[in-house]
GROMACS .gro file of N, CA and C in nm:
model
  480
    1MET      N    1   9.891   3.273  -5.173
    1MET     CA    2   9.942   3.339  -5.055
    1MET      C    3   9.865   3.468  -5.026
    2LYS      N    4   9.837   3.543  -5.135
    2LYS     CA    5   9.762   3.666  -5.120
    2LYS      C    6   9.622   3.635  -5.068
    3LEU      N    7   9.561   3.528  -5.116
    3LEU     CA    8   9.429   3.487  -5.072
    3LEU      C    9   9.432   3.448  -4.924
    4LEU      N   10   9.538   3.385  -4.880
    4LEU     CA   11   9.553   3.345  -4.741
    4LEU      C   12   9.564   3.467  -4.650
    5LYS      N   13   9.637   3.571  -4.693
    5LYS     CA   14   9.650   3.694  -4.614
    5LYS      C   15   9.516   3.766  -4.605
    6ILE      N   16   9.443   3.772  -4.716
    6ILE     CA   17   9.312   3.839  -4.717
    6ILE      C   18   9.215   3.763  -4.627
    7SER      N   19   9.220   3.632  -4.634
    7SER     CA   20   9.131   3.549  -4.550
    7SER      C   21   9.164   3.569  -4.402
    8ALA      N   22   9.292   3.572  -4.369
    8ALA     CA   23   9.334   3.592  -4.231
    8ALA      C   24   9.292   3.731  -4.182
    9PHE      N   25   9.307   3.831  -4.269
    9PHE     CA   26   9.266   3.967  -4.234
    9PHE      C   27   9.115   3.974  -4.211
   10ALA      N   28   9.037   3.914  -4.300
   10ALA     CA   29   8.890   3.913  -4.287
   10ALA      C   30   8.848   3.840  -4.160
   11LEU      N   31   8.916   3.728  -4.130
   11LEU     CA   32   8.885   3.652  -4.010
   11LEU      C   33   8.916   3.734  -3.884
   12THR      N   34   9.025   3.807  -3.885
   12THR     CA   35   9.063   3.893  -3.772
   12THR      C   36   8.958   4.001  -3.750
   13ILE      N   37   8.912   4.063  -3.857
   13ILE     CA   38   8.809   4.167  -3.846
   13ILE      C   39   8.679   4.107  -3.795
   14ALA      N   40   8.641   3.993  -3.846
   14ALA     CA   41   8.517   3.929  -3.803
   14ALA      C   42   8.522   3.893  -3.655
   15LEU      N   43   8.635   3.840  -3.610
   15LEU     CA   44   8.647   3.802  -3.470
   15LEU      C   45   8.652   3.924  -3.379
   16SER      N   46   8.717   4.028  -3.422
   16SER     CA   47   8.723   4.148  -3.337
   16SER      C   48   8.588   4.217  -3.330
   17ALA      N   49   8.506   4.202  -3.432
   17ALA     CA   50   8.372   4.260  -3.429
   17ALA      C   51   8.285   4.189  -3.326
   18CYS      N   52   8.312   4.062  -3.300
   18CYS     CA   53   8.236   3.986  -3.201
   18CYS      C   54   8.269   4.029  -3.059
   19ASN      N   55   8.386   4.082  -3.040
   19ASN     CA   56   8.429   4.124  -2.907
   19ASN      C   57   8.387   4.269  -2.888
   20ASN      N   58   8.266   4.291  -2.838
   20ASN     CA   59   8.210   4.424  -2.819
   20ASN      C   60   8.261   4.481  -2.688
   21ASN      N   61   8.353   4.575  -2.698
   21ASN     CA   62   8.411   4.636  -2.579
   21ASN      C   63   8.352   4.773  -2.550
   22LYS      N   64   8.226   4.792  -2.584
   22LYS     CA   65   8.164   4.920  -2.553
   22LYS      C   66   8.162   4.940  -2.403
   23SER      N   67   8.213   5.051  -2.360
   23SER     CA   68   8.208   5.076  -2.216
   23SER      C   69   8.084   5.160  -2.186
   24GLU      N   70   8.010   5.115  -2.088
   24GLU     CA   71   7.890   5.186  -2.044
   24GLU      C   72   7.933   5.301  -1.953
   25PRO      N   73   7.865   5.413  -1.962
   25PRO     CA   74   7.898   5.521  -1.870
   25PRO      C   75   7.870   5.476  -1.726
   26ALA      N   76   7.954   5.520  -1.636
   26ALA     CA   77   7.937   5.483  -1.495
   26ALA      C   78   7.806   5.540  -1.444
   27GLN      N   79   7.731   5.456  -1.374
   27GLN     CA   80   7.605   5.502  -1.318
   27GLN      C   81   7.628   5.540  -1.172
   28THR      N   82   7.571   5.652  -1.134
   28THR     CA   83   7.580   5.694  -0.996
   28THR      C   84   7.467   5.627  -0.921
   29ALA      N   85   7.501   5.546  -0.826
   29ALA     CA   86   7.399   5.474  -0.749
   29ALA      C   87   7.332   5.569  -0.652
   30THR      N   88   7.200   5.565  -0.650
   30THR     CA   89   7.125   5.643  -0.554
   30THR      C   90   7.135   5.572  -0.420
   31PRO      N   91   7.178   5.641  -0.316
   31PRO     CA   92   7.185   5.575  -0.187
   31PRO      C   93   7.047   5.523  -0.148
   32LYS      N   94   7.042   5.404  -0.091
   32LYS     CA   95   6.914   5.344  -0.054
   32LYS      C   96   6.887   5.361   0.094
   33THR      N   97   6.760   5.388   0.124
   33THR     CA   98   6.718   5.404   0.261
   33THR      C   99   6.741   5.274   0.338
   34SER      N  100   6.805   5.285   0.449
   34SER     CA  101   6.829   5.169   0.533
   34SER      C  102   6.707   5.144   0.621
   35ASP      N  103   6.667   5.018   0.630
   35ASP     CA  104   6.553   4.985   0.715
   35ASP      C  105   6.584   5.008   0.863
   36VAL      N  106   6.711   5.024   0.896
   36VAL     CA  107   6.751   5.049   1.035
   36VAL      C  108   6.693   5.181   1.085
   37VAL      N  109   6.681   5.280   0.999
   37VAL     CA  110   6.634   5.412   1.042
   37VAL      C  111   6.482   5.417   1.057
   38ILE      N  112   6.410   5.328   0.991
   38ILE     CA  113   6.265   5.329   0.994
   38ILE      C  114   6.217   5.287   1.133
   39GLY      N  115   6.120   5.361   1.187
   39GLY     CA  116   6.065   5.323   1.317
   39GLY      C  117   6.026   5.445   1.399
   40ASN      N  118   6.004   5.422   1.527
   40ASN     CA  119   5.962   5.526   1.620
   40ASN      C  120   6.072   5.554   1.721
   41TYR      N  121   6.085   5.681   1.755
   41TYR     CA  122   6.185   5.727   1.850
   41TYR      C  123   6.115   5.819   1.950
   42ALA      N  124   6.168   5.829   2.070
   42ALA     CA  125   6.106   5.915   2.172
   42ALA      C  126   6.212   5.981   2.258
   43SER      N  127   6.176   6.099   2.310
   43SER     CA  128   6.266   6.169   2.402
   43SER      C  129   6.280   6.088   2.531
   44SER      N  130   6.380   6.122   2.610
   44SER     CA  131   6.410   6.044   2.731
   44SER      C  132   6.294   6.044   2.831
   45ASP      N  133   6.212   6.148   2.832
   45ASP     CA  134   6.100   6.154   2.926
   45ASP      C  135   5.983   6.063   2.887
   46TYR      N  136   5.991   6.000   2.774
   46TYR     CA  137   5.885   5.909   2.731
   46TYR      C  138   5.865   5.796   2.833
   47GLU      N  139   5.973   5.749   2.891
   47GLU     CA  140   5.965   5.641   2.990
   47GLU      C  141   5.890   5.685   3.116
   48LYS      N  142   5.883   5.817   3.140
   48LYS     CA  143   5.815   5.870   3.259
   48LYS      C  144   5.679   5.932   3.224
   49ARG      N  145   5.625   5.896   3.109
   49ARG     CA  146   5.499   5.956   3.062
   49ARG      C  147   5.382   5.929   3.157
   50LYS      N  148   5.381   5.815   3.224
   50LYS     CA  149   5.271   5.781   3.315
   50LYS      C  150   5.274   5.867   3.441
   51GLU      N  151   5.388   5.932   3.464
   51GLU     CA  152   5.402   6.022   3.578
   51GLU      C  153   5.370   6.166   3.538
   52GLY      N  154   5.326   6.187   3.414
   52GLY     CA  155   5.286   6.320   3.368
   52GLY      C  156   5.392   6.398   3.293
   53TYR      N  157   5.507   6.338   3.267
   53TYR     CA  158   5.614   6.408   3.196
   53TYR      C  159   5.577   6.434   3.050
   54ASP      N  160   5.619   6.549   3.001
   54ASP     CA  161   5.602   6.583   2.859
   54ASP      C  162   5.706   6.505   2.780
   55TRP      N  163   5.672   6.465   2.660
   55TRP     CA  164   5.765   6.390   2.575
   55TRP      C  165   5.739   6.422   2.429
   56VAL      N  166   5.839   6.393   2.347
   56VAL     CA  167   5.830   6.416   2.203
   56VAL      C  168   5.862   6.284   2.133
   57GLY      N  169   5.781   6.251   2.033
   57GLY     CA  170   5.803   6.129   1.956
   57GLY      C  171   5.836   6.161   1.811
   58VAL      N  172   5.921   6.079   1.752
   58VAL     CA  173   5.960   6.094   1.612
   58VAL      C  174   5.923   5.966   1.539
   59MET      N  175   5.845   5.979   1.432
   59MET     CA  176   5.806   5.864   1.351
   59MET      C  177   5.873   5.876   1.215
   60VAL      N  178   5.952   5.775   1.179
   60VAL     CA  179   6.026   5.776   1.053
   60VAL      C  180   5.971   5.665   0.964
   61THR      N  181   5.919   5.706   0.848
   61THR     CA  182   5.865   5.609   0.752
   61THR      C  183   5.937   5.625   0.619
   62LYS      N  184   5.944   5.517   0.546
   62LYS     CA  185   6.015   5.516   0.417
   62LYS      C  186   5.924   5.571   0.308
   63ASN      N  187   5.974   5.670   0.234
   63ASN     CA  188   5.904   5.720   0.115
   63ASN      C  189   5.943   5.637  -0.006
   64ASN      N  190   6.074   5.624  -0.025
   64ASN     CA  191   6.130   5.548  -0.137
   64ASN      C  192   6.274   5.510  -0.101
   65ASP      N  193   6.350   5.467  -0.200
   65ASP     CA  194   6.486   5.420  -0.170
   65ASP      C  195   6.582   5.529  -0.124
   66SER      N  196   6.547   5.656  -0.141
   66SER     CA  197   6.642   5.760  -0.102
   66SER      C  198   6.585   5.866  -0.008
   67THR      N  199   6.457   5.855   0.028
   67THR     CA  200   6.400   5.953   0.120
   67THR      C  201   6.311   5.887   0.225
   68VAL      N  202   6.302   5.955   0.339
   68VAL     CA  203   6.211   5.913   0.446
   68VAL      C  204   6.122   6.031   0.480
   69HIS      N  205   6.009   6.001   0.543
   69HIS     CA  206   5.923   6.106   0.595
   69HIS      C  207   5.939   6.107   0.746
   70ILE      N  208   5.960   6.225   0.801
   70ILE     CA  209   5.979   6.239   0.945
   70ILE      C  210   5.865   6.322   1.001
   71SER      N  211   5.791   6.261   1.094
   71SER     CA  212   5.682   6.329   1.164
   71SER      C  213   5.719   6.336   1.311
   72ILE      N  214   5.708   6.455   1.367
   72ILE     CA  215   5.739   6.474   1.508
   72ILE      C  216   5.613   6.525   1.576
   73ARG      N  217   5.575   6.457   1.682
   73ARG     CA  218   5.457   6.494   1.759
   73ARG      C  219   5.494   6.485   1.906
   74SER      N  220   5.422   6.562   1.988
   74SER     CA  221   5.448   6.559   2.131
   74SER      C  222   5.323   6.513   2.205
   75ARG      N  223   5.339   6.500   2.332
   75ARG     CA  224   5.228   6.462   2.418
   75ARG      C  225   5.121   6.570   2.408
   76ALA      N  226   4.994   6.529   2.403
   76ALA     CA  227   4.886   6.627   2.389
   76ALA      C  228   4.765   6.594   2.474
   77ASP      N  229   4.776   6.499   2.566
   77ASP     CA  230   4.658   6.460   2.644
   77ASP      C  231   4.636   6.547   2.767
   78ILE      N  232   4.740   6.608   2.820
   78ILE     CA  233   4.728   6.689   2.941
   78ILE      C  234   4.724   6.839   2.908
   79LYS      N  235   4.805   6.880   2.812
   79LYS     CA  236   4.811   7.020   2.773
   79LYS      C  237   4.827   7.029   2.622
   80LYS      N  238   4.836   7.151   2.571
   80LYS     CA  239   4.855   7.168   2.427
   80LYS      C  240   4.986   7.102   2.384
   81PRO      N  241   4.988   7.047   2.263
   81PRO     CA  242   5.112   6.983   2.216
   81PRO      C  243   5.228   7.082   2.209
   82THR      N  244   5.347   7.033   2.242
   82THR     CA  245   5.467   7.116   2.242
   82THR      C  246   5.526   7.131   2.103
   83CYS      N  247   5.540   7.020   2.030
   83CYS     CA  248   5.607   7.022   1.899
   83CYS      C  249   5.526   6.948   1.793
   84THR      N  250   5.523   7.006   1.674
   84THR     CA  251   5.460   6.943   1.558
   84THR      C  252   5.546   6.975   1.436
   85PHE      N  253   5.586   6.871   1.363
   85PHE     CA  254   5.677   6.889   1.250
   85PHE      C  255   5.658   6.774   1.152
   86ASP      N  256   5.662   6.806   1.023
   86ASP     CA  257   5.659   6.706   0.916
   86ASP      C  258   5.753   6.750   0.805
   87ALA      N  259   5.836   6.658   0.757
   87ALA     CA  260   5.924   6.688   0.644
   87ALA      C  261   5.974   6.558   0.582
   88ASP      N  262   6.010   6.567   0.456
   88ASP     CA  263   6.078   6.458   0.388
   88ASP      C  264   6.228   6.486   0.396
   89ALA      N  265   6.305   6.383   0.424
   89ALA     CA  266   6.450   6.397   0.437
   89ALA      C  267   6.519   6.304   0.338
   90LYS      N  268   6.622   6.357   0.274
   90LYS     CA  269   6.697   6.282   0.172
   90LYS      C  270   6.818   6.215   0.236
   91ARG      N  271   6.845   6.093   0.194
   91ARG     CA  272   6.957   6.015   0.246
   91ARG      C  273   7.089   6.072   0.195
   92LEU      N  274   7.179   6.104   0.287
   92LEU     CA  275   7.313   6.149   0.251
   92LEU      C  276   7.412   6.034   0.257
   93ASN      N  277   7.395   5.947   0.356
   93ASN     CA  278   7.478   5.826   0.369
   93ASN      C  279   7.403   5.727   0.457
   94ASP      N  280   7.469   5.622   0.501
   94ASP     CA  281   7.402   5.517   0.578
   94ASP      C  282   7.331   5.567   0.703
   95SER      N  283   7.379   5.674   0.762
   95SER     CA  284   7.323   5.716   0.890
   95SER      C  285   7.275   5.861   0.896
   96VAL      N  286   7.287   5.936   0.789
   96VAL     CA  287   7.249   6.077   0.793
   96VAL      C  288   7.148   6.110   0.683
   97TYR      N  289   7.042   6.178   0.724
   97TYR     CA  290   6.940   6.227   0.632
   97TYR      C  291   6.928   6.377   0.650
   98LYS      N  292   6.888   6.447   0.543
   98LYS     CA  293   6.881   6.593   0.548
   98LYS      C  294   6.748   6.641   0.492
   99ALA      N  295   6.686   6.734   0.564
   99ALA     CA  296   6.565   6.800   0.516
   99ALA      C  297   6.595   6.949   0.506
  100ASN      N  298   6.555   7.009   0.397
  100ASN     CA  299   6.569   7.154   0.383
  100ASN      C  300   6.434   7.215   0.415
  101VAL      N  301   6.429   7.290   0.524
  101VAL     CA  302   6.305   7.349   0.572
  101VAL      C  303   6.325   7.499   0.585
  102MET      N  304   6.244   7.574   0.513
  102MET     CA  305   6.252   7.720   0.517
  102MET      C  306   6.395   7.767   0.488
  103GLY      N  307   6.462   7.700   0.395
  103GLY     CA  308   6.596   7.738   0.355
  103GLY      C  309   6.707   7.695   0.449
  104LYS      N  310   6.674   7.619   0.551
  104LYS     CA  311   6.773   7.571   0.650
  104LYS      C  312   6.783   7.419   0.641
  105ASP      N  313   6.904   7.366   0.651
  105ASP     CA  314   6.926   7.222   0.647
  105ASP      C  315   6.919   7.164   0.788
  106ILE      N  316   6.826   7.069   0.805
  106ILE     CA  317   6.812   6.997   0.931
  106ILE      C  318   6.866   6.857   0.909
  107LEU      N  319   6.956   6.814   0.998
  107LEU     CA  320   7.019   6.682   0.985
  107LEU      C  321   6.960   6.584   1.086
  108PHE      N  322   6.933   6.465   1.039
  108PHE     CA  323   6.882   6.356   1.121
  108PHE      C  324   6.988   6.246   1.118
  109ASN      N  325   7.054   6.225   1.231
  109ASN     CA  326   7.162   6.126   1.241
  109ASN      C  327   7.109   6.002   1.314
  110PHE      N  328   7.130   5.886   1.253
  110PHE     CA  329   7.076   5.761   1.307
  110PHE      C  330   7.187   5.663   1.344
  111ASN      N  331   7.163   5.587   1.451
  111ASN     CA  332   7.240   5.467   1.480
  111ASN      C  333   7.136   5.361   1.519
  112PRO      N  334   7.173   5.238   1.542
  112PRO     CA  335   7.072   5.135   1.566
  112PRO      C  336   6.978   5.161   1.685
  113SER      N  337   7.020   5.239   1.784
  113SER     CA  338   6.936   5.258   1.902
  113SER      C  339   6.887   5.401   1.924
  114GLN      N  340   6.938   5.497   1.849
  114GLN     CA  341   6.901   5.637   1.871
  114GLN      C  342   6.903   5.715   1.740
  115MET      N  343   6.847   5.834   1.749
  115MET     CA  344   6.862   5.933   1.642
  115MET      C  345   6.880   6.068   1.708
  116SER      N  346   6.943   6.160   1.636
  116SER     CA  347   6.957   6.295   1.687
  116SER      C  348   6.915   6.393   1.578
  117ILE      N  349   6.872   6.509   1.624
  117ILE     CA  350   6.829   6.615   1.532
  117ILE      C  351   6.911   6.739   1.561
  118ALA      N  352   6.966   6.799   1.456
  118ALA     CA  353   7.046   6.921   1.468
  118ALA      C  354   7.043   6.991   1.333
  119THR      N  355   7.088   7.114   1.330
  119THR     CA  356   7.100   7.185   1.203
  119THR      C  357   7.240   7.167   1.149
  120ALA      N  358   7.253   7.181   1.018
  120ALA     CA  359   7.384   7.169   0.954
  120ALA      C  360   7.475   7.284   0.996
  121ARG      N  361   7.415   7.401   1.017
  121ARG     CA  362   7.493   7.519   1.057
  121ARG      C  363   7.445   7.567   1.193
  122LYS      N  364   7.538   7.594   1.282
  122LYS     CA  365   7.504   7.637   1.418
  122LYS      C  366   7.413   7.760   1.418
  123GLU      N  367   7.438   7.852   1.327
  123GLU     CA  368   7.359   7.976   1.326
  123GLU      C  369   7.214   7.953   1.283
  124ASP      N  370   7.181   7.832   1.234
  124ASP     CA  371   7.044   7.802   1.193
  124ASP      C  372   6.964   7.729   1.301
  125GLU      N  373   7.020   7.711   1.420
  125GLU     CA  374   6.953   7.634   1.526
  125GLU      C  375   6.815   7.686   1.562
  126GLY      N  376   6.789   7.814   1.543
  126GLY     CA  377   6.659   7.872   1.576
  126GLY      C  378   6.543   7.807   1.502
  127ILE      N  379   6.570   7.751   1.384
  127ILE     CA  380   6.463   7.685   1.308
  127ILE      C  381   6.406   7.567   1.387
  128LEU      N  382   6.486   7.506   1.473
  128LEU     CA  383   6.439   7.391   1.550
  128LEU      C  384   6.343   7.432   1.661
  129ASN      N  385   6.342   7.560   1.699
  129ASN     CA  386   6.247   7.612   1.797
  129ASN      C  387   6.115   7.652   1.732
  130TYR      N  388   6.119   7.682   1.604
  130TYR     CA  389   6.003   7.732   1.531
  130TYR      C  390   5.884   7.636   1.538
  131PHE      N  391   5.910   7.506   1.542
  131PHE     CA  392   5.804   7.406   1.537
  131PHE      C  393   5.758   7.361   1.675
  132CYS      N  394   5.807   7.429   1.779
  132CYS     CA  395   5.771   7.394   1.917
  132CYS      C  396   5.726   7.520   1.990
  133SER      N  397   5.646   7.501   2.094
  133SER     CA  398   5.601   7.614   2.175
  133SER      C  399   5.666   7.606   2.313
  134GLY      N  400   5.651   7.713   2.388
  134GLY     CA  401   5.698   7.714   2.526
  134GLY      C  402   5.847   7.694   2.542
  135GLY      N  403   5.926   7.737   2.444
  135GLY     CA  404   6.071   7.724   2.454
  135GLY      C  405   6.124   7.587   2.415
  136GLY      N  406   6.037   7.501   2.364
  136GLY     CA  407   6.079   7.368   2.321
  136GLY      C  408   6.161   7.374   2.192
  137SER      N  409   6.224   7.263   2.160
  137SER     CA  410   6.306   7.254   2.040
  137SER      C  411   6.303   7.111   1.987
  138LEU      N  412   6.318   7.098   1.856
  138LEU     CA  413   6.330   6.966   1.796
  138LEU      C  414   6.468   6.906   1.820
  139ALA      N  415   6.565   6.989   1.856
  139ALA     CA  416   6.703   6.943   1.876
  139ALA      C  417   6.710   6.842   1.989
  140GLY      N  418   6.793   6.742   1.971
  140GLY     CA  419   6.813   6.648   2.080
  140GLY      C  420   6.835   6.507   2.033
  141ILE      N  421   6.840   6.418   2.132
  141ILE     CA  422   6.860   6.275   2.107
  141ILE      C  423   6.731   6.202   2.141
  142PHE      N  424   6.693   6.110   2.055
  142PHE     CA  425   6.570   6.034   2.071
  142PHE      C  426   6.604   5.885   2.066
  143ASN      N  427   6.547   5.809   2.159
  143ASN     CA  428   6.574   5.665   2.168
  143ASN      C  429   6.474   5.586   2.084
  144LYS      N  430   6.525   5.486   2.014
  144LYS     CA  431   6.437   5.403   1.931
  144LYS      C  432   6.349   5.317   2.022
  145THR      N  433   6.222   5.306   1.988
  145THR     CA  434   6.129   5.223   2.063
  145THR      C  435   6.091   5.102   1.979
  146THR      N  436   6.060   4.994   2.045
  146THR     CA  437   6.020   4.874   1.972
  146THR      C  438   5.869   4.869   1.951
  147ALA      N  439   5.796   4.946   2.029
  147ALA     CA  440   5.649   4.948   2.019
  147ALA      C  441   5.604   5.081   1.960
  148PRO      N  442   5.481   5.086   1.910
  148PRO     CA  443   5.428   5.214   1.863
  148PRO      C  444   5.425   5.315   1.977
  149LEU      N  445   5.431   5.443   1.942
  149LEU     CA  446   5.422   5.547   2.044
  149LEU      C  447   5.282   5.547   2.105
  150ASP      N  448   5.273   5.594   2.228
  150ASP     CA  449   5.147   5.594   2.304
  150ASP      C  450   5.038   5.670   2.229
  151SER      N  451   4.942   5.597   2.174
  151SER     CA  452   4.838   5.658   2.089
  151SER      C  453   4.737   5.739   2.169
  152ILE      N  454   4.729   5.719   2.299
  152ILE     CA  455   4.636   5.797   2.381
  152ILE      C  456   4.695   5.934   2.413
  153GLN      N  457   4.825   5.940   2.436
  153GLN     CA  458   4.889   6.065   2.475
  153GLN      C  459   4.936   6.150   2.358
  154ILE      N  460   4.971   6.090   2.247
  154ILE     CA  461   5.034   6.164   2.137
  154ILE      C  462   4.936   6.260   2.068
  155ASP      N  463   4.990   6.370   2.020
  155ASP     CA  464   4.913   6.469   1.944
  155ASP      C  465   4.854   6.399   1.821
  156LYS      N  466   4.725   6.417   1.802
  156LYS     CA  467   4.657   6.350   1.692
  156LYS      C  468   4.650   6.436   1.565
  157ALA      N  469   4.728   6.543   1.562
  157ALA     CA  470   4.735   6.625   1.440
  157ALA      C  471   4.770   6.533   1.325
  158LYS      N  472   4.705   6.553   1.214
  158LYS     CA  473   4.721   6.463   1.100
  158LYS      C  474   4.868   6.444   1.065
  159LEU      N  475   4.906   6.318   1.059
  159LEU     CA  476   5.041   6.285   1.014
  159LEU      C  477   5.041   6.290   0.863
  160LYS      N  478   5.137   6.360   0.807
  160LYS     CA  479   5.141   6.376   0.661
  160LYS      C  480   5.216   6.263   0.598
   0.00000   0.00000   0.00000
């Protein structure tokens, strides 16, 4: 009887050792860049570019799963370019990316057909004028385009 109890005890220990219940620490998933945000966007005057209107284009390319590179260029074939900007922006959620530029947070909000640019804090809006001349600003709404931006009109400053 004693041998039976010892055998049962040993069998219980052996079987419980097979059941490895080690819990892995929870991993924080890095938000992944959505392919929806990748592409070209343009200000509303882009459609009237053949009539001489000034316009601003935004090119969004994927760096990795959590960041994008944002290049902003303006028309430069008729006069000096209005806006030039380059920054990497980190994904905050499915539709919002953030770049910290000169200590200010710039937010890039995306939906399937548009993107908008604004600062996280109203008092930081002046940073959006810094990258433009003639009273221009990066702030605003930009429409997604299906074709590349006009390569003849766009500022050819090196895209980073």
